[in-house]
Coordinates of C-alpha atoms and ligand atoms in Angstrom, one line a residue:
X1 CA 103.9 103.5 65.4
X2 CA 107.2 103.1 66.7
X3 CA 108.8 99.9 68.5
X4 CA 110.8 102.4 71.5
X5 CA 109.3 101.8 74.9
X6 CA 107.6 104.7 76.0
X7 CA 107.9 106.9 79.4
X8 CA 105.3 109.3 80.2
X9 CA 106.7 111.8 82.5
X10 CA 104.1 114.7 84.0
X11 CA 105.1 118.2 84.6
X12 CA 107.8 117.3 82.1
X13 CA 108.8 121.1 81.0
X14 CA 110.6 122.5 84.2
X15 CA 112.9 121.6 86.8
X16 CA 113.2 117.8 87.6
X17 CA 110.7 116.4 85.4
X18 CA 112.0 118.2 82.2
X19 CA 115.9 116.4 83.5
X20 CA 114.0 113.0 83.9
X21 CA 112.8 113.4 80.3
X22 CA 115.9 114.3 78.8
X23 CA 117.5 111.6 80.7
X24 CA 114.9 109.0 79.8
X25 CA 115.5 110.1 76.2
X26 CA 118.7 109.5 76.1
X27 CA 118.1 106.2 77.5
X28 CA 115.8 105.2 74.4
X29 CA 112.7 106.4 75.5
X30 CA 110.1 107.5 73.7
X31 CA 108.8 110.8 75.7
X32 CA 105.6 111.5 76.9
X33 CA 106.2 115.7 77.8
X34 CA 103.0 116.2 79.9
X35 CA 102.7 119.8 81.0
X36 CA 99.9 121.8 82.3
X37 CA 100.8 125.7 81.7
X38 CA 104.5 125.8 80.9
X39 CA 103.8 125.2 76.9
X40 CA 106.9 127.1 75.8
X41 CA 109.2 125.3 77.7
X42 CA 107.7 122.2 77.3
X43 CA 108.0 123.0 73.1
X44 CA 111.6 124.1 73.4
X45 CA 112.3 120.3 75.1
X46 CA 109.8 118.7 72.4
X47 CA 112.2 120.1 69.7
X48 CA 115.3 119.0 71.7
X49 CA 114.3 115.3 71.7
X50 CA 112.8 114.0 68.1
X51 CA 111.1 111.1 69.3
X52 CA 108.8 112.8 72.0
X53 CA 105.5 114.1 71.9
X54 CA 103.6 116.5 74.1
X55 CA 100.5 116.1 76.1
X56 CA 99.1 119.2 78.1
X57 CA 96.7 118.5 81.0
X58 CA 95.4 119.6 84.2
X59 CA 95.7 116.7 86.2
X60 CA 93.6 118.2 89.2
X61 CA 90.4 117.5 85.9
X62 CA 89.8 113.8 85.3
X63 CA 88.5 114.6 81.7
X64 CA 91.5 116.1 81.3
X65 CA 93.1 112.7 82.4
X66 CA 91.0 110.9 80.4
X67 CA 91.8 113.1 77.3
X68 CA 95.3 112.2 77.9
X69 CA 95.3 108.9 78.2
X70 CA 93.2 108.4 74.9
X71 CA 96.2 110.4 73.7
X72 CA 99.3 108.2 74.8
X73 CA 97.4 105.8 73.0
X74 CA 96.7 107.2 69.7
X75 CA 99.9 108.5 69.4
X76 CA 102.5 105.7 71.1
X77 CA 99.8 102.8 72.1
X78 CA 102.1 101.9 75.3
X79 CA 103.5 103.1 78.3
X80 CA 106.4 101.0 79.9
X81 CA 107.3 103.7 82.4
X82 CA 105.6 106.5 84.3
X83 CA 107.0 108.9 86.3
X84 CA 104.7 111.3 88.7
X85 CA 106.8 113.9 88.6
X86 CA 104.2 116.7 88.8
X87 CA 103.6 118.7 92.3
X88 CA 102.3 121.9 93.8
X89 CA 103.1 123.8 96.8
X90 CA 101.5 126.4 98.9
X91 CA 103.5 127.8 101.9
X92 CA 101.6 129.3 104.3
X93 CA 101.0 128.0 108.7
X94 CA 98.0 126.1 109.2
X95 CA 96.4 128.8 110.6
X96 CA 96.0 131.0 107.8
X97 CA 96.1 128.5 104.7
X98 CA 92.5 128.4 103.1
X99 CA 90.5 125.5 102.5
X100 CA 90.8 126.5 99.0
X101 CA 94.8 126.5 99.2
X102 CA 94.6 123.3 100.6
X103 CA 92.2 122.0 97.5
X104 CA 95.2 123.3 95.2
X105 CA 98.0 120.9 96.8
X106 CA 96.0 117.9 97.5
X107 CA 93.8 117.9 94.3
X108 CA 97.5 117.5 92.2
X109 CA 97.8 114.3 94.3
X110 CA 94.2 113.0 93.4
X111 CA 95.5 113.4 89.6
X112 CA 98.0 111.3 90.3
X113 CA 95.9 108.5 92.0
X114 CA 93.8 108.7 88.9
X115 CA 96.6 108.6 86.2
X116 CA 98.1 105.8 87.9
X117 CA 94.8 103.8 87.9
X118 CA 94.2 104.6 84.1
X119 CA 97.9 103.8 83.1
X120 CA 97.8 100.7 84.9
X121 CA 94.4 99.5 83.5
X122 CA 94.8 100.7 80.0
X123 CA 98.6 100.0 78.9
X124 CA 101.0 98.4 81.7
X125 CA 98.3 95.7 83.9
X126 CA 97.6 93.7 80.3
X127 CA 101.3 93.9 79.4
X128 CA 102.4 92.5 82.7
X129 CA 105.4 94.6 82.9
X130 CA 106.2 98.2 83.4
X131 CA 107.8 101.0 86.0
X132 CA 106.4 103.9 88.1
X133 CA 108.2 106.3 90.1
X134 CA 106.7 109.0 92.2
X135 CA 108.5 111.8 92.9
X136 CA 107.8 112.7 96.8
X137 CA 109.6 114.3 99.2
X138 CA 112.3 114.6 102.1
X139 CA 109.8 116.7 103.8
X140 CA 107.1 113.5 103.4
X141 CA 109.2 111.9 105.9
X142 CA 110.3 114.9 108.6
X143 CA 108.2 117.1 108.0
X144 CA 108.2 120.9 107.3
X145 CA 106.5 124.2 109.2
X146 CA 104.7 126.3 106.5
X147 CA 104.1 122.8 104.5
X148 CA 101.2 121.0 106.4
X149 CA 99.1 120.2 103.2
X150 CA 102.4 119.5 101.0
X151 CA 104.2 117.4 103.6
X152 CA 100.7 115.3 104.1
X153 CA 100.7 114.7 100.0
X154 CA 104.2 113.9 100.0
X155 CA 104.4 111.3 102.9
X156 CA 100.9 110.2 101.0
X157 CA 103.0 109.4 98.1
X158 CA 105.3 107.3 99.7
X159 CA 102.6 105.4 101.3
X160 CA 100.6 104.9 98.1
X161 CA 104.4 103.4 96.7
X162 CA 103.9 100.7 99.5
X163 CA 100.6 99.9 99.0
X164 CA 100.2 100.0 95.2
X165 CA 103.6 97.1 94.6
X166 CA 102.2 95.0 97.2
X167 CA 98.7 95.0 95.3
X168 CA 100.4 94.2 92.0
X169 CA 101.2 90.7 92.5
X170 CA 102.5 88.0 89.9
X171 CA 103.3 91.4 87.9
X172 CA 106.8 92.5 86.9
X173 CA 105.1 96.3 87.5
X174 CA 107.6 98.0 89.6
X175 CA 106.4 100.9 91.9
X176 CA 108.9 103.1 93.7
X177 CA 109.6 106.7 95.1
X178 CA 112.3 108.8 95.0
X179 CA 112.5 111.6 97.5
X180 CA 114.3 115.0 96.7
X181 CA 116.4 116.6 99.1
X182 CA 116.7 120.5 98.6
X183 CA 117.3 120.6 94.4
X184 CA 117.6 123.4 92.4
X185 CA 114.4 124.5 90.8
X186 CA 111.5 126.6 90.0
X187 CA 110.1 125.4 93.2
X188 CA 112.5 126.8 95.0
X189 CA 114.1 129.5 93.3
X190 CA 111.2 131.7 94.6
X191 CA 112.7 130.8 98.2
X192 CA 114.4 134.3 100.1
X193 CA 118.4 133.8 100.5
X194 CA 117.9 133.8 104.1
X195 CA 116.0 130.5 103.8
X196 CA 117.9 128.7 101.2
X197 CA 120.9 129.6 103.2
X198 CA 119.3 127.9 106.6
X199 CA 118.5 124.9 104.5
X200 CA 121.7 124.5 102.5
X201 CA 123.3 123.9 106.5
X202 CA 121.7 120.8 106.8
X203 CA 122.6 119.7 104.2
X204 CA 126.2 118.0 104.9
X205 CA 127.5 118.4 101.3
X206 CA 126.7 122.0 101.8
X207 CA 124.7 122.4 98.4
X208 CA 121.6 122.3 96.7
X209 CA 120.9 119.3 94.4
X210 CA 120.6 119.4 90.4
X211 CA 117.5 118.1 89.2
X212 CA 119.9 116.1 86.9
X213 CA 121.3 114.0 90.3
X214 CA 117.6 113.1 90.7
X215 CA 116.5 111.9 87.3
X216 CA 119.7 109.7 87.3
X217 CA 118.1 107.6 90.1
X218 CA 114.5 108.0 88.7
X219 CA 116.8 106.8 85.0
X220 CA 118.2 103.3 87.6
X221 CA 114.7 103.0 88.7
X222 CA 112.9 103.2 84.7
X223 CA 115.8 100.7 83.3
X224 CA 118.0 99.2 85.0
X225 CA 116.2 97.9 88.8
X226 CA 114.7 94.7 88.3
X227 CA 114.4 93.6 92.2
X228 CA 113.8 96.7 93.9
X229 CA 110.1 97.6 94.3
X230 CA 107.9 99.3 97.0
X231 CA 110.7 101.8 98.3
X232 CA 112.1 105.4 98.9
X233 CA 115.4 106.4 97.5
X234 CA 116.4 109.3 99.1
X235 CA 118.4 112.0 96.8
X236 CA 119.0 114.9 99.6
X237 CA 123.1 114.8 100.0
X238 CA 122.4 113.5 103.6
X239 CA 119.7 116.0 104.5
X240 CA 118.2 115.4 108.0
X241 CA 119.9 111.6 108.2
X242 CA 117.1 111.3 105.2
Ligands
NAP1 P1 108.6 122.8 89.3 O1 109.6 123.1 88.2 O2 107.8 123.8 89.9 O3 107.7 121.5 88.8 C1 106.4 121.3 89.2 C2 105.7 120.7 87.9 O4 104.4 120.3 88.3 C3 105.5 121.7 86.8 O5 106.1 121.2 85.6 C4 104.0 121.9 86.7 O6 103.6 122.0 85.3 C5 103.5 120.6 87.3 N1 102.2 120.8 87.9 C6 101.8 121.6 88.9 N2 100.5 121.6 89.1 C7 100.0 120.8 88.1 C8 98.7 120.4 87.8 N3 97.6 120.8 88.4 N4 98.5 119.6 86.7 C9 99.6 119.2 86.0 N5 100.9 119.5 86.3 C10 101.1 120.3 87.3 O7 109.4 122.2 90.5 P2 110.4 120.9 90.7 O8 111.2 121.2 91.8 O9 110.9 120.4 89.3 O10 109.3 119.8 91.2 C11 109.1 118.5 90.6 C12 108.6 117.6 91.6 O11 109.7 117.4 92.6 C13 107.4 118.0 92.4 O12 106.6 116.9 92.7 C14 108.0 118.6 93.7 O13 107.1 118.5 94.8 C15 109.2 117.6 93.9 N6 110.2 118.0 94.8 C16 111.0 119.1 94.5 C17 112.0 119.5 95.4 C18 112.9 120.7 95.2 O14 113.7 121.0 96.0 N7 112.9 121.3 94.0 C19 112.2 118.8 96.6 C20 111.5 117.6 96.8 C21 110.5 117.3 95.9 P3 103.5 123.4 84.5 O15 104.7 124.2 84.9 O16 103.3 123.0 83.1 O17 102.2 124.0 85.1

């Protein structure tokens, strides 16, 4: 098995999670590339970077969870850094969204409760040491109309950031957030010009953000900070004062 420490990094084959695990790569990291239905991409990434390995779940299904886990350890036995990277959206007003719509956005952030939990008990609590970045949201913190079930998850996020470091005491197991601005993605590629246009204006660099100026602070965060814990870096070009 090898000696590199090893970052697991979900929804690893688009957008900012697939930049985060190029970037942790290049760093030294051993890969996890967790994907759930983009197994192309995440393939064409896999045979980018020789020392990763892939790990396909659905993390709304705890066996799926548990399947992956049991995986990470047969195949690297460690994980020094993990990086919830992994989010879903629905847009619709309140007043029309379905319970069932709801279920889809919030059930992503139950997986990553329960993946936290299993990394933490099975690799990083007995090894004393480790990272974890979650990857929430500007609109966790002001909000957005059409996003009532998304915004809840992502300000969720944040909180569980708080709580989770201040539970982990006497433990060099580091948990922070990092909270995209308006970045250039899947996610919002399907967004009308009209919109993108309205948003773009609030932004005071006057630009979307690459997913690759997010996984350099998610990168800081995995290897370098050592005394910052229980926070929200915002990466949003001065979006909304965020
Ligand atoms: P993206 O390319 O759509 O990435 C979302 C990822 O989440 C996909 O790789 C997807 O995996 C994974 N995923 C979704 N549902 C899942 C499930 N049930 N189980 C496992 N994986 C699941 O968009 P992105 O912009 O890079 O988003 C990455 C993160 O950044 C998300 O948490 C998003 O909320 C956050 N974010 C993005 C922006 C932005 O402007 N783009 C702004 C703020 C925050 P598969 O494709 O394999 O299904």
């Amino acid at each position: 098995m090898s000696e590199l420490p090893v970052a697991l990094v979900t929804g690893a084959a688009t957008g900012i999670g697939a930049a985060c695990a190029r970037r942790l790569a290049a760093d030294g990291f051993r890969v996890g590339v967790h994907y759930r239905s983009s197994a192309e991409k995440a393939q064409k990434l896999l045979s980018e970077l020789p020392e990763a390995f892939g790990l396909q779940a659905d993390l709304t299904q705890e066996d799926e969870i548990d399947a992956l886990i049991k995986q990470v350890k047969a195949e690297a036995g460690r994980v020094d850094v993990l990086v919830n990277n992994a989010g879903y959206n629905v847009n619709a007003p309140m007043l029309t969204m379905s319970l069932d719509q709801y279920d889809s956005v919030a059930s992503v952030a139950r997986g990553t409760w329960y993946l936290s939990k299993m990394v933490l008990r099975r690799f990083m609590f007995r090894a004393g040491v480790g990272r974890i970045v979650n990857i929430s949201s500007v609109v966790g913190h002001t909000g957005n109309p059409g996003q009532v079930p998304y915004t809840m998850v992502k300000a969720g996020l944040d909180a569980f950031t708080k709580s989770l470091s201040q539970e982990l005491v006497g433990k060099d197991i580091l948990v922070n957030s990092v909270a995209p601005g308006f970045i250039d993605t899947d996610m919002t590629e399907v967004l009308p010009d009209d919109i993108k246009e309205t948003i773009v204006a609030r932004v005071p660099q006057g630009r979307m953000g690459t997913a690759d100026e997010v996984a350099d602070v998610v990168a800081f965060l995995s290897t370098r900070a050592t005394y910052v814990n229980g926070t929200v870096i915002h990466v949003n070009g001065g979006m909304y004062g965020g």
